[in-house]
Coordinates of C-alpha atoms in Angstrom, one line a residue:
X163 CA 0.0 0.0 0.0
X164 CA 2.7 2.4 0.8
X165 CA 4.2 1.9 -2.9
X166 CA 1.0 3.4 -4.1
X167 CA 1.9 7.0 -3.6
X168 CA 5.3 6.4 -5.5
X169 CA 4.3 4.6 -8.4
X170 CA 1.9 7.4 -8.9
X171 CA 5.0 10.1 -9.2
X172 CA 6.8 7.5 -11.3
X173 CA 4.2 7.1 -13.8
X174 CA 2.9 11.0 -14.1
X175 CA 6.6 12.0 -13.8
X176 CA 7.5 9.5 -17.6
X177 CA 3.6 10.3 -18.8
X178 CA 4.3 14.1 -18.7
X179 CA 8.2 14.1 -19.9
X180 CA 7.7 11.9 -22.9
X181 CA 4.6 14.0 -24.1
X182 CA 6.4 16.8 -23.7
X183 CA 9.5 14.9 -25.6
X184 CA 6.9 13.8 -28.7
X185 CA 5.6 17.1 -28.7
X186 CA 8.9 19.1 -29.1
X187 CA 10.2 16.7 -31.8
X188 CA 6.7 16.4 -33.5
X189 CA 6.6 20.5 -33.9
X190 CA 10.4 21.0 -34.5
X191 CA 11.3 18.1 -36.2
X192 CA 14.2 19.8 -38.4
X193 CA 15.4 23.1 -36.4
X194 CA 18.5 22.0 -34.1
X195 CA 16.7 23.9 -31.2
X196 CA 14.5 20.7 -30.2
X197 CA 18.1 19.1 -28.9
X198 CA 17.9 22.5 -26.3
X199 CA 14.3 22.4 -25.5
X200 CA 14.2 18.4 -25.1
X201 CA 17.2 18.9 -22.2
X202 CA 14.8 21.0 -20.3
X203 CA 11.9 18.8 -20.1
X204 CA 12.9 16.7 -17.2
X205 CA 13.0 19.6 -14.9
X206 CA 10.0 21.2 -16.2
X207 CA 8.2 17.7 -15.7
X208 CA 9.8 17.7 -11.9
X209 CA 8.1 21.6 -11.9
X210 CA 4.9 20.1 -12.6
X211 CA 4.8 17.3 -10.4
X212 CA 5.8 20.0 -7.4
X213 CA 2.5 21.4 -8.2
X214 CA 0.2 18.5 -9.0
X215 CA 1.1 14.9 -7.4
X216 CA 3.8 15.9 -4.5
X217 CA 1.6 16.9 -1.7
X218 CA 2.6 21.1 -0.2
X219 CA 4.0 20.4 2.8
X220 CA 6.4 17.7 0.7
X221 CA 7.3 20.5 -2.3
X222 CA 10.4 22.3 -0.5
X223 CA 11.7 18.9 0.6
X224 CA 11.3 18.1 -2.5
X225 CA 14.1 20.3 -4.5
X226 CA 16.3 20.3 -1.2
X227 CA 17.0 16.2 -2.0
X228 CA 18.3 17.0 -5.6
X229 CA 21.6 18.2 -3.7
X230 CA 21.9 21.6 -5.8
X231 CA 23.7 22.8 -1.9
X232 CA 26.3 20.1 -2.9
X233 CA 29.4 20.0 -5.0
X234 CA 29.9 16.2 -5.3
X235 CA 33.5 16.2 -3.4
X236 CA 35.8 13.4 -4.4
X237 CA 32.5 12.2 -7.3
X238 CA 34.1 14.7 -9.4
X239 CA 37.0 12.8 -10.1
X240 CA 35.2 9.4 -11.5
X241 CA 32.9 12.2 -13.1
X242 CA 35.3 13.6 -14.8
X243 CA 38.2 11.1 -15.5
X244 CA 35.7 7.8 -16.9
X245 CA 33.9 10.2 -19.9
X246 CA 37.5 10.5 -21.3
X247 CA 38.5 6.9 -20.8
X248 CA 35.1 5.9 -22.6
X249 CA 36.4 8.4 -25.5
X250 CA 39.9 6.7 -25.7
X251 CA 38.5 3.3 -26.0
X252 CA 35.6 3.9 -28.9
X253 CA 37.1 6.3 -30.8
X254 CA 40.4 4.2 -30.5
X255 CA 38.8 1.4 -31.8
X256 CA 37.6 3.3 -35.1
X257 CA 41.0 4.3 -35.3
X258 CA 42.8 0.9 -35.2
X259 CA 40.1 -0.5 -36.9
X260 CA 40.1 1.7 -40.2
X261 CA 36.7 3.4 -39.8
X262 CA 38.6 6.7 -39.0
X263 CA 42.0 8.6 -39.1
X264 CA 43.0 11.2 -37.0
X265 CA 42.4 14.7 -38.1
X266 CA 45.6 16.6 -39.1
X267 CA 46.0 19.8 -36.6
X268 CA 48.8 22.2 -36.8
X269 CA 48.6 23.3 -33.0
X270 CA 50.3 26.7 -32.4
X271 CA 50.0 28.2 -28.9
X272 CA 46.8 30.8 -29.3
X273 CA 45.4 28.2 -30.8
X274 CA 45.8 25.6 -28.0
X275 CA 45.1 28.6 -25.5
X276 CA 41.6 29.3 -27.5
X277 CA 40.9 25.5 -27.3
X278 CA 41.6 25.4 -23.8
X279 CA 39.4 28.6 -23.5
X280 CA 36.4 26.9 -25.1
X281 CA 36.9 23.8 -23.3
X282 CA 36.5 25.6 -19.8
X283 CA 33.2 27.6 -21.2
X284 CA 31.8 23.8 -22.7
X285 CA 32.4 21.6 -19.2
X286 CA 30.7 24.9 -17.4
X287 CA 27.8 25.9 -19.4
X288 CA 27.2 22.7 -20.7
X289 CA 26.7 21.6 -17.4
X290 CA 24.1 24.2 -16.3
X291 CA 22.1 22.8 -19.1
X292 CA 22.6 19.1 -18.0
X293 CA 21.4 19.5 -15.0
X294 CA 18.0 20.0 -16.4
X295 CA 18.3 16.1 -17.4
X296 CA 19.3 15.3 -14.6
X297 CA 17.4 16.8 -11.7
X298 CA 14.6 14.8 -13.3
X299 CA 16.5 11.1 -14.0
X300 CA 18.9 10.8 -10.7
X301 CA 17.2 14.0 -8.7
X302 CA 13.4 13.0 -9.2
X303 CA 13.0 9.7 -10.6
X304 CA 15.7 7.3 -8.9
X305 CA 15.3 7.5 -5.8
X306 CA 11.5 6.6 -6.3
X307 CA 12.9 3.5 -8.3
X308 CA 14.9 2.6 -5.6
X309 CA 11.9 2.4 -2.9
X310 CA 10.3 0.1 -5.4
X311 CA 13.7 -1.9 -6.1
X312 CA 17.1 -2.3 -5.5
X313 CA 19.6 -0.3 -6.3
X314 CA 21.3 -1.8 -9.2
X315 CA 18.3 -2.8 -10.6
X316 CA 17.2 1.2 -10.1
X317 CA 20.1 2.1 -11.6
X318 CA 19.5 -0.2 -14.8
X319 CA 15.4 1.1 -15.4
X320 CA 15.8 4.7 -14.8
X321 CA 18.7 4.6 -17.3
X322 CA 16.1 2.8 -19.3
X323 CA 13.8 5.2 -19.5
X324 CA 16.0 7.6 -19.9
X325 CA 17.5 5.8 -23.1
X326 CA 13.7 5.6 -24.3
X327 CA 13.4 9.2 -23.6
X328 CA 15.9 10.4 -26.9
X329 CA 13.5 7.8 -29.4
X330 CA 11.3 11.0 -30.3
X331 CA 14.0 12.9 -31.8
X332 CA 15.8 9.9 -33.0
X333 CA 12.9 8.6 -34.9
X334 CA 10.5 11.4 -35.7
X335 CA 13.3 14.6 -35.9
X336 CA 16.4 14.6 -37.7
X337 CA 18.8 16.8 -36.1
X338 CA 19.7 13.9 -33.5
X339 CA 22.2 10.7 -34.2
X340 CA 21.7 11.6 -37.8
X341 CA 24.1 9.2 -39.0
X342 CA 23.2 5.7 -39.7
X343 CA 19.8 3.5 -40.1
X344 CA 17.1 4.3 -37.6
X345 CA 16.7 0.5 -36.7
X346 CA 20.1 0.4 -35.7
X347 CA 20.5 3.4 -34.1
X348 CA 18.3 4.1 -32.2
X349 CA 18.2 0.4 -30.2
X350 CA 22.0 0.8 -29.9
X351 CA 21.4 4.4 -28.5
X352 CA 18.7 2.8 -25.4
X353 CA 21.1 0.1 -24.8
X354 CA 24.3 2.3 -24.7
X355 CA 22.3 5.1 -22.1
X356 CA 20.6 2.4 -20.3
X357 CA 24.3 0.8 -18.8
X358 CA 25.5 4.7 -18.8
X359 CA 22.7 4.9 -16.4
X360 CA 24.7 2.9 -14.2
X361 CA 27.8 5.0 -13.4
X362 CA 25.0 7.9 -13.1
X363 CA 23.4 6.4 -10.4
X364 CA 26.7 5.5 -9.0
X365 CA 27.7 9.0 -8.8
X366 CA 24.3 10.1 -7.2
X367 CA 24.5 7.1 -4.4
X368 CA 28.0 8.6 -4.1
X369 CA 27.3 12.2 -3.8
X370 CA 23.7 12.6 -3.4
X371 CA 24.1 15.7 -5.8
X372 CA 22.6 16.3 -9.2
X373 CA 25.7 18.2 -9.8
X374 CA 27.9 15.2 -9.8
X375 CA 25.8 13.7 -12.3
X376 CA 25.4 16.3 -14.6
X377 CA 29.1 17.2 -14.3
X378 CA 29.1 13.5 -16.1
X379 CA 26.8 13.7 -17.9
X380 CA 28.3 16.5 -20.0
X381 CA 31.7 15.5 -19.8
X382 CA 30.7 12.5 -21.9
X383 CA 29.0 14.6 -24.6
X384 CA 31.6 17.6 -24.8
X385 CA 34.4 14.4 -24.9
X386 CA 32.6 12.0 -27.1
X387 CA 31.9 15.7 -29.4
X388 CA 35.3 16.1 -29.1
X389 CA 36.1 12.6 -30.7
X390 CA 33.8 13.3 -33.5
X391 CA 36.0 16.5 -34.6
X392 CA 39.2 14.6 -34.0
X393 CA 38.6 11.7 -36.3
X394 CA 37.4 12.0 -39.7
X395 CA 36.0 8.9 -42.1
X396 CA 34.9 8.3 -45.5
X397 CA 31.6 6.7 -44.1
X398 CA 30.2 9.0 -41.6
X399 CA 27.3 6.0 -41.0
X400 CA 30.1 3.6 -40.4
X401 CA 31.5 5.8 -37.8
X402 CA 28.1 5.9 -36.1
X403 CA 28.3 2.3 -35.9
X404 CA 31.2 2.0 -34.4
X405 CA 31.6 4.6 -32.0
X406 CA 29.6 7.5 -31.0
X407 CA 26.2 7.1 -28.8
X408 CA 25.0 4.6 -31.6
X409 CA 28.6 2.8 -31.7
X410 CA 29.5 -0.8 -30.7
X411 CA 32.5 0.3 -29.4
X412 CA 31.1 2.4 -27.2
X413 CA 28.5 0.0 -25.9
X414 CA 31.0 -2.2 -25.2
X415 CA 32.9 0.6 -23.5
X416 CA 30.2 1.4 -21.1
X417 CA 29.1 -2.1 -20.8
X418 CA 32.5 -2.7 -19.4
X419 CA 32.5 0.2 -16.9
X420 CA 28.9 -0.7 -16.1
X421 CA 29.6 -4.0 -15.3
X422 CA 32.4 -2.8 -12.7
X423 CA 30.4 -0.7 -10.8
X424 CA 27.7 -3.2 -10.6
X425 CA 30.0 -5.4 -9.3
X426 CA 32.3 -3.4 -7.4
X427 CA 30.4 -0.1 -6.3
X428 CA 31.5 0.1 -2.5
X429 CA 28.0 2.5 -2.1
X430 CA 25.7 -0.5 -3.4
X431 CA 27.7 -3.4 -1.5
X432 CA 27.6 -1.4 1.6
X433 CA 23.9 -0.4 1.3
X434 CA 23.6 -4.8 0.4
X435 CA 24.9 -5.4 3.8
X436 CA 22.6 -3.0 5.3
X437 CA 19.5 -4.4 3.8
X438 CA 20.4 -7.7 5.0
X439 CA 21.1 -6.4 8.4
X440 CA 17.6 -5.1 8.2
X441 CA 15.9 -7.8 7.1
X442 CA 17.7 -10.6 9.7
X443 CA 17.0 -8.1 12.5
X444 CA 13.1 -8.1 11.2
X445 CA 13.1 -11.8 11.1
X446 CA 14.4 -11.9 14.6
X447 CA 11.5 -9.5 15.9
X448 CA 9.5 -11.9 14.6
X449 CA 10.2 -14.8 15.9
X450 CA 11.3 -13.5 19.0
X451 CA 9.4 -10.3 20.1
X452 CA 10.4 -8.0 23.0
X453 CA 8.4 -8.9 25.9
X454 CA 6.1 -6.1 26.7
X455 CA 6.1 -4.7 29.8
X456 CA 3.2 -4.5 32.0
X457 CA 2.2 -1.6 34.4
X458 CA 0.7 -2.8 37.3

C-alpha cells in the first residue's frame, strides 16, 4: 500500500516528460533547437509534479533532496576522468580499426590557448544545461525507483527510461544521431544510455548531488563531441556504428565500466549489507518479540 503514492509520481513523472519529448520533436522536427528544448523537459516535468502529485507540505523537501547545496566532493573525479577513458576506448577502436583517421591539426600556442578557453566555457555551461536532465532522472526519478527496487536494478530502469526518452528525436526529428539506419541506431542508443545509467546512479548514491551527475553527464557529450571533430571517415554511417552514442565500441565501453560498478560499487555493496542487516534483525522480531512490559 505504501508503494502506491510512488508509483503514482513514477508514472505521471514519464507520462508528462515523454509527451512533452513527442511534442517538441513532433513541432520542431528539423530546427537544431528541439536538442535545447528536449534537455529541459525533465526539470519542467519535476516543476509540474511540485505542483500537482507531490503533496505542499512535501514540495520544499522536495528540490532540497536534488543536492543543488552540494558540489559532489571526491565524485568529481570518477565524473570527470571515466567520460574521457570511454572516448579513448571507442574512438580508438575506429581508429585501429580503419573506420577513421585522426584529423591533421597544426597546433600553435593561441590556438591551443583558445581551445583550452572553449573547453573551460563547454564543461561549465554545458553543465548548467545538464542538469535539467538530470534533476529529473537521478534528482526525481531514482530514488523513487529505488523504494520500489534495489539499487542496481534502479540504476539499470531509470537509465532505461532515460534511453527511451531520446527515441522522439531519434525517430520522428532529424537533427539527433543523424548518422546511420534508424533500426540500428536508435536500439543501440537505449542500450548504450541504459548501462550509462549505471555509473550515473553511482555517482548520485555517491554524492547525493545532481551536480555530480550532470558534471558526467556532460563531460561524456563535450568528450565524445570532441572525438567526433578529432577523427574524420569516408563513411560518416560507419563511424556511427562503431563509435559515437549509436557505436558498438562504445556500448561495449560502457558495458565494461557498467559492469564494474555493478560489481564493485562500495555504495551498493555497503547499502547490500545493510539491507540484509535489516531484514535478519526483522526476522528476529519476529520470531522472538520483545516482551512487553506491563504496568501494574
Amino acid at each position: 500500500m505504501f508503494r502506491t503514492p510512488v508509483i503514482r509520481e513514477i508514472t505521471a513523472f514519464v507520462a508528462v516528460a515523454f509527451s512533452l519529448a513527442i511534442a517538441v520533436a513532433t513541432a520542431l522536427p528539423d530546427a537544431e533547437i528541439n536538442m535545447v528544448l528536449s534537455v529541459f523537459i525533465p526539470a519542467l516535468t519535476v516543476a509540474i509534479m511540485t505542483f500537482t502529485v507531490i503533496p505542499r507540505g512535501s514540495r520544499k523537501e522536495l528540490w532540497r533532496s536534488f543536492g543543488l547545496n552540494k558540489s559532489g566532493g571526491s565524485a568529481l573525479r570518477p565524473a570527470l576522468t571515466v567520460p574521457v577513458v570511454l572516448l579513448l576506448l571507442a574512438y580508438g577502436a575506429a581508429v585501429l580499426t580503419g573506420v577513421a583517421d585522426f584529423v591533421s591539426i597544426t597546433a600553435t600556442p593561441l590556438g591551443t590557448a583558445s581551445w583550452v578557453v572553449d573547453l573551460i566555457v563547454e564543461l561549465g555551461i554545458g553543465t548548467l544545461f545538464i542538469l535539467g536532465e538530470e534533476i529529473g532522472w537521478r534528482g526525481y526519478l531514482l530514488p523513487r525507483m529505488q523504494q520500489l527496487t534495489g539499487m542496481r536494478r534502479a540504476a539499470l530502469l531509470t537509465g532505461f527510461i532515460h534511453g527511451l526518452f531520446h527515441l522522439p528525436l531519434i525517430l520522428i526529428a532529424t537533427t539527433y544521431d543523424a548518422d546511420g539506419a534508424r533500426w540500428i541506431v536508435a536500439p543501440a542508443v537505449v542500450a548504450t544510455i541504459t548501462l550509462a545509467g549505471v555509473f550515473y546512479a553511482y555517482l548520485w548514491d555517491r554524492s547525493h548531488s545532481v551536480w555530480t551527475v550532470a558534471v558526467a553527464h556532460n563531460a561524456a557529450n563535450t568528450a565524445f563531441t570532441l572525438g567526433a571533430t578529432a577523427v574524420i571517415a569516408s563513411n560518416p554511417d560507419h563511424l556511427a556504428y562503431v563509435a559515437g552514442e549509436s557505436g558498438l565500441a562504445t556500448f561495449g565501453a560502457v558495458a565494461l565500466v557498467a559492469t564494474i560498478y555493478l560489481l564493485r560499487a562500495r555504495v551498493w555493496r555497503d547499502n547490500d549489507k545493510g539491507a540484509v542487516h535489516d531484514t535478519l534483525h526483522a526476522s528476529r522480531e519476529v520470531l522472538h518479540p520483545e516482551p512487553v512490559a506491563t504496568v501494574r
